[in-house]
Amino acid sequence: MANLDEKARVYVMALKYPAQAFSPVYSLGNQFVHLFGVCMQVYNSLVVRMLDPEECPRMKDAPALCDEGKEPVDVDDAVADRLMQLSRLRMTKLTAMDKRDFLAFYHKRAKG
């Protein structure tokens, strides 16, 4: 039962950069070209959406802390579900290893 605190609160927030032409979020390509593009942009916006704290999953509902007779909640899955609803994004089955493999492929193709 390490690192479980029944009084702990979970806050769910989604951050989104609405970009028309140039996204300030770096994902691929040359880092210096990206940095130059960000510095040359006059205006960036950031949309922050926060879920009402009453709708957020609670640590006290986790299986290890749940009261007798109450249905336990998988807090990880509950946070992921709420985050997808809040951000209006879809969950994918891709992992960090998939991203690493794609970046290796991308950099190999970019070099020729």
PDB file of C-alpha atoms in Angstrom:
ATOM      1  CA  MET A   1       0.000   0.000   0.000  1.00  0.00           C
ATOM      2  CA  ALA A   2       2.890   2.348  -0.654  1.00  0.00           C
ATOM      3  CA  ASN A   3       2.142   5.811  -2.047  1.00  0.00           C
ATOM      4  CA  LEU A   4      -1.621   5.568  -1.473  1.00  0.00           C
ATOM      5  CA  ASP A   5      -3.227   8.423   0.388  1.00  0.00           C
ATOM      6  CA  GLU A   6      -7.002   8.303   0.631  1.00  0.00           C
ATOM      7  CA  LYS A   7      -7.128  12.094   1.074  1.00  0.00           C
ATOM      8  CA  ALA A   8      -5.183  12.725  -2.136  1.00  0.00           C
ATOM      9  CA  ARG A   9      -7.046  14.564  -4.876  1.00  0.00           C
ATOM     10  CA  VAL A  10      -6.690  13.998  -8.596  1.00  0.00           C
ATOM     11  CA  TYR A  11      -7.130  16.987 -10.900  1.00  0.00           C
ATOM     12  CA  VAL A  12      -7.618  16.369 -14.622  1.00  0.00           C
ATOM     13  CA  MET A  13      -6.528  19.104 -17.041  1.00  0.00           C
ATOM     14  CA  ALA A  14      -6.105  19.172 -20.808  1.00  0.00           C
ATOM     15  CA  LEU A  15      -3.789  21.611 -22.595  1.00  0.00           C
ATOM     16  CA  LYS A  16      -4.189  22.250 -26.309  1.00  0.00           C
ATOM     17  CA  TYR A  17      -2.375  24.512 -28.761  1.00  0.00           C
ATOM     18  CA  PRO A  18      -4.829  25.418 -31.507  1.00  0.00           C
ATOM     19  CA  ALA A  19      -2.500  26.051 -34.447  1.00  0.00           C
ATOM     20  CA  GLN A  20      -3.519  26.943 -37.988  1.00  0.00           C
ATOM     21  CA  ALA A  21      -0.170  26.902 -39.768  1.00  0.00           C
ATOM     22  CA  PHE A  22       2.684  26.285 -37.341  1.00  0.00           C
ATOM     23  CA  SER A  23       2.326  24.275 -34.152  1.00  0.00           C
ATOM     24  CA  PRO A  24       4.468  25.438 -31.224  1.00  0.00           C
ATOM     25  CA  VAL A  25       4.698  21.809 -30.060  1.00  0.00           C
ATOM     26  CA  TYR A  26       7.912  20.158 -31.306  1.00  0.00           C
ATOM     27  CA  SER A  27       7.585  16.590 -32.524  1.00  0.00           C
ATOM     28  CA  LEU A  28       9.794  16.044 -35.599  1.00  0.00           C
ATOM     29  CA  GLY A  29      12.388  17.663 -37.733  1.00  0.00           C
ATOM     30  CA  ASN A  30      15.202  20.045 -37.017  1.00  0.00           C
ATOM     31  CA  GLN A  31      15.029  21.507 -33.510  1.00  0.00           C
ATOM     32  CA  PHE A  32      16.692  24.775 -34.495  1.00  0.00           C
ATOM     33  CA  VAL A  33      14.300  25.369 -37.383  1.00  0.00           C
ATOM     34  CA  HIS A  34      11.424  24.699 -35.009  1.00  0.00           C
ATOM     35  CA  LEU A  35      12.842  27.069 -32.378  1.00  0.00           C
ATOM     36  CA  PHE A  36      13.316  29.758 -35.037  1.00  0.00           C
ATOM     37  CA  GLY A  37       9.699  29.298 -36.143  1.00  0.00           C
ATOM     38  CA  VAL A  38       8.426  29.589 -32.576  1.00  0.00           C
ATOM     39  CA  CYS A  39      10.483  32.734 -31.974  1.00  0.00           C
ATOM     40  CA  MET A  40       9.253  34.324 -35.199  1.00  0.00           C
ATOM     41  CA  GLN A  41       5.602  33.681 -34.381  1.00  0.00           C
ATOM     42  CA  VAL A  42       3.929  36.794 -33.029  1.00  0.00           C
ATOM     43  CA  TYR A  43       0.974  35.067 -31.429  1.00  0.00           C
ATOM     44  CA  ASN A  44       0.460  31.693 -29.753  1.00  0.00           C
ATOM     45  CA  SER A  45      -2.583  30.597 -27.829  1.00  0.00           C
ATOM     46  CA  LEU A  46      -3.098  27.889 -25.268  1.00  0.00           C
ATOM     47  CA  VAL A  47      -6.473  26.410 -24.365  1.00  0.00           C
ATOM     48  CA  VAL A  48      -6.681  25.001 -20.841  1.00  0.00           C
ATOM     49  CA  ARG A  49      -9.644  22.854 -19.898  1.00  0.00           C
ATOM     50  CA  MET A  50     -10.066  21.566 -16.366  1.00  0.00           C
ATOM     51  CA  LEU A  51     -12.513  18.955 -15.212  1.00  0.00           C
ATOM     52  CA  ASP A  52     -14.721  19.893 -12.276  1.00  0.00           C
ATOM     53  CA  PRO A  53     -13.016  18.506  -9.139  1.00  0.00           C
ATOM     54  CA  GLU A  54     -16.256  16.758  -8.155  1.00  0.00           C
ATOM     55  CA  GLU A  55     -16.145  14.719 -11.395  1.00  0.00           C
ATOM     56  CA  CYS A  56     -12.493  13.689 -10.961  1.00  0.00           C
ATOM     57  CA  PRO A  57     -11.690  10.154  -9.775  1.00  0.00           C
ATOM     58  CA  ARG A  58     -10.819   9.865  -6.092  1.00  0.00           C
ATOM     59  CA  MET A  59      -7.972   7.887  -4.610  1.00  0.00           C
ATOM     60  CA  LYS A  60     -10.246   6.624  -1.842  1.00  0.00           C
ATOM     61  CA  ASP A  61     -12.221   4.688  -4.521  1.00  0.00           C
ATOM     62  CA  ALA A  62      -9.110   2.747  -5.601  1.00  0.00           C
ATOM     63  CA  PRO A  63      -9.266  -1.018  -4.935  1.00  0.00           C
ATOM     64  CA  ALA A  64      -6.688  -0.844  -2.131  1.00  0.00           C
ATOM     65  CA  LEU A  65      -8.606   1.870  -0.240  1.00  0.00           C
ATOM     66  CA  CYS A  66     -12.214   1.182  -1.211  1.00  0.00           C
ATOM     67  CA  ASP A  67     -14.753   0.675   1.576  1.00  0.00           C
ATOM     68  CA  GLU A  68     -16.527  -2.662   1.944  1.00  0.00           C
ATOM     69  CA  GLY A  69     -19.636  -2.879  -0.186  1.00  0.00           C
ATOM     70  CA  LYS A  70     -18.498  -0.139  -2.610  1.00  0.00           C
ATOM     71  CA  GLU A  71     -17.482  -0.872  -6.162  1.00  0.00           C
ATOM     72  CA  PRO A  72     -13.731  -0.140  -6.556  1.00  0.00           C
ATOM     73  CA  VAL A  73     -12.596   2.150  -9.375  1.00  0.00           C
ATOM     74  CA  ASP A  74      -9.395   1.712 -11.385  1.00  0.00           C
ATOM     75  CA  VAL A  75      -8.094   5.256 -10.960  1.00  0.00           C
ATOM     76  CA  ASP A  76      -5.657   5.035 -13.918  1.00  0.00           C
ATOM     77  CA  ASP A  77      -8.414   4.028 -16.334  1.00  0.00           C
ATOM     78  CA  ALA A  78     -10.811   6.596 -14.882  1.00  0.00           C
ATOM     79  CA  VAL A  79      -8.264   9.407 -15.336  1.00  0.00           C
ATOM     80  CA  ALA A  80      -7.522   8.279 -18.913  1.00  0.00           C
ATOM     81  CA  ASP A  81     -11.244   8.193 -19.753  1.00  0.00           C
ATOM     82  CA  ARG A  82     -11.881  11.639 -18.262  1.00  0.00           C
ATOM     83  CA  LEU A  83      -8.828  13.070 -20.030  1.00  0.00           C
ATOM     84  CA  MET A  84      -9.980  11.725 -23.397  1.00  0.00           C
ATOM     85  CA  GLN A  85     -13.449  13.224 -22.866  1.00  0.00           C
ATOM     86  CA  LEU A  86     -12.036  16.554 -21.743  1.00  0.00           C
ATOM     87  CA  SER A  87      -9.473  16.902 -24.534  1.00  0.00           C
ATOM     88  CA  ARG A  88     -11.697  15.312 -27.190  1.00  0.00           C
ATOM     89  CA  LEU A  89      -8.808  13.123 -28.298  1.00  0.00           C
ATOM     90  CA  ARG A  90      -8.705   9.397 -28.961  1.00  0.00           C
ATOM     91  CA  MET A  91      -6.491   6.922 -27.156  1.00  0.00           C
ATOM     92  CA  THR A  92      -4.107   4.952 -29.344  1.00  0.00           C
ATOM     93  CA  LYS A  93      -2.289   1.717 -28.728  1.00  0.00           C
ATOM     94  CA  LEU A  94       1.081   3.291 -29.579  1.00  0.00           C
ATOM     95  CA  THR A  95       3.819   3.208 -26.987  1.00  0.00           C
ATOM     96  CA  ALA A  96       7.020   5.176 -26.403  1.00  0.00           C
ATOM     97  CA  MET A  97       8.883   2.391 -28.206  1.00  0.00           C
ATOM     98  CA  ASP A  98       6.669   2.914 -31.271  1.00  0.00           C
ATOM     99  CA  LYS A  99       7.515   6.619 -31.215  1.00  0.00           C
ATOM    100  CA  ARG A 100      11.227   5.843 -30.896  1.00  0.00           C
ATOM    101  CA  ASP A 101      11.062   3.463 -33.869  1.00  0.00           C
ATOM    102  CA  PHE A 102       9.169   6.022 -35.953  1.00  0.00           C
ATOM    103  CA  LEU A 103      11.658   8.788 -35.117  1.00  0.00           C
ATOM    104  CA  ALA A 104      14.563   6.504 -36.072  1.00  0.00           C
ATOM    105  CA  PHE A 105      12.813   5.765 -39.391  1.00  0.00           C
ATOM    106  CA  TYR A 106      12.084   9.473 -39.938  1.00  0.00           C
ATOM    107  CA  HIS A 107      15.661  10.578 -39.253  1.00  0.00           C
ATOM    108  CA  LYS A 108      17.033   7.815 -41.498  1.00  0.00           C
ATOM    109  CA  ARG A 109      14.757   8.932 -44.360  1.00  0.00           C
ATOM    110  CA  ALA A 110      15.573  12.615 -43.779  1.00  0.00           C
ATOM    111  CA  LYS A 111      19.318  11.922 -44.117  1.00  0.00           C
ATOM    112  CA  GLY A 112      18.753  10.133 -47.383  1.00  0.00           C
TER     113      GLY A 112
END
